[in-house]
């Protein structure tokens, strides 16, 4: 008995260690966000302050432009996630199921776009967007983010479509469905976990993107939340309490979003499709 | 229900040719079995009839109408896949009614059709379940139910029983035969299992390397195989083959002995032949007459006994119902009744 218990304990300890390691920064974020300013530097390194306050949260919500950033980020991230997922579903399906002439080159081109350091592209993209009036606008950001995320999302969706047996669509077509009906009624419902994963991936990528948001947007009106966080850094000091409070608030939608889609992420919907 | 005609049908993938001109006339209500070894193009032919593969050359007609360019949904055929291909996100009832719902049939009619199909297959208690909560045999039944729920022009089956265990396979085989007796629907059934082919078919189409080798009733293929391939493929244990030559109007075996057989007179002198005889037709002689053979191995099957012999060094099988054969050792003598001898020429074509 003793001998078989040891690996289990080691296994659990390793998992516990990993969880603590992964979540510690988040805990620190929370801790600093509730620490009153006067205690921040005076108490040394402590796991929890002797006195807590929600002043930072109140300030961030009432007196900063944070609600605007928050709303902008939500619009940009949600729109990007939806646009990218719709495009990637269609293109991923095409890559998975059809053979067409330029397929090889299209895939190669899409891979190529993933290799550029984004910094190189900031200036040309600014040049392109500015005459179109798309700088300093949420629409511009959505377009740029979508363009960057579609290739990877396409490969992601393709792998999900590859996992669905071709027999299912063929059976549907023989049952009387057009190719598109079979896609909509049979394949798409089975790809929900993949769609959820893609939505989640793109949403978080857009939610935390800083480089383009910083370069394409100036002023608070169209700033997203990562840019907004920088406003807590002033010339002479960093207001850590408020910054952390804003950070905690920014975690909420991402958390909610994953709560919403986790059902699909873990569900093995294709089980039982074919022999088993 | 409908007849299906296939004319000079060819299929190639790029430069790889898979079907080399298949001709086939399937009568209304007939049960046709396509049989052949794996990779011979059975599935490809079936999928072309279903419309899942394009036609490279030739023509397919269903009920007299050319369907080469018709989408599968417009061909009005039903198909049972080897993998069953049940829709995992739908209940058994929804799986079965999907084709009817696509046709916008009235709700009550759909309910009645599903109930009737379910009762035929004993699926009533399972109607609300998802496929993943079914056993292999139950999934197979649902796949069948999905096909029979509407009255299509033809049923196509692609190795529908190959994922079941032996007992269940036997049971479903009988049920499929019974169902065909009830529905009288034109059916094309693909299998690599010659027993399935023999038991189910009105007519068997034996295929090899993308070419139809012989079309005929099960007994025609068993009694008068058109060539070496069909002779070897149909029957279990498989037919014995011995090399021979034509000499002086009779057949001479490799060891020099002559054998009595009905030979076409037109066979050229000295040409090489193959002589075939089924293990169940070989007679073990008790009086010492006939050919000597050494017993190498004895396999009792319960029903009968398979003797593995060596006939002048050539492996040779005998099947007998006589249990005394279990006790044989060393040398025995066997004879070949002339009426059971098959002869094939150098190209493998039947000549007698
Ligand atoms: N999409 C394809 N591309 C190239 N070759 C194929 C394709 N589908 C089938 N084949 C080839 O066609 C031949 C016949 O296949 P198939 O009809 O599935 O055989 P069977 O069902 O008799 O086992 C095989 O040699 C197979 O490799
Ligand atoms: Mg096959």
Coordinates of C-alpha atoms in Angstrom, one line a residue, chain B residues 33-37 40 42 189-195 197 204-208 221 229 233-234:
Chain B
X33 CA -23.3 -8.3 -53.7
X34 CA -20.0 -6.8 -54.8
X35 CA -17.3 -9.1 -53.5
X36 CA -13.5 -9.0 -53.8
X37 CA -10.3 -8.6 -51.9
X40 CA -10.2 -4.0 -55.6
X42 CA -15.8 -2.2 -54.5
X189 CA -24.0 -4.8 -50.8
X190 CA -20.2 -4.6 -50.6
X191 CA -18.2 -7.1 -48.7
X192 CA -14.9 -8.9 -48.8
X193 CA -16.4 -11.9 -47.0
X194 CA -17.4 -14.6 -49.5
X195 CA -19.8 -16.2 -47.0
X197 CA -21.8 -12.8 -50.5
X204 CA -22.7 -11.9 -57.0
X205 CA -20.4 -9.6 -58.7
X206 CA -16.8 -10.8 -58.1
X207 CA -14.2 -8.0 -58.6
X208 CA -10.5 -8.0 -58.7
X221 CA -19.9 -18.8 -59.1
X229 CA -9.4 -15.7 -59.3
X233 CA -11.9 -16.6 -53.9
X234 CA -15.2 -18.3 -53.6

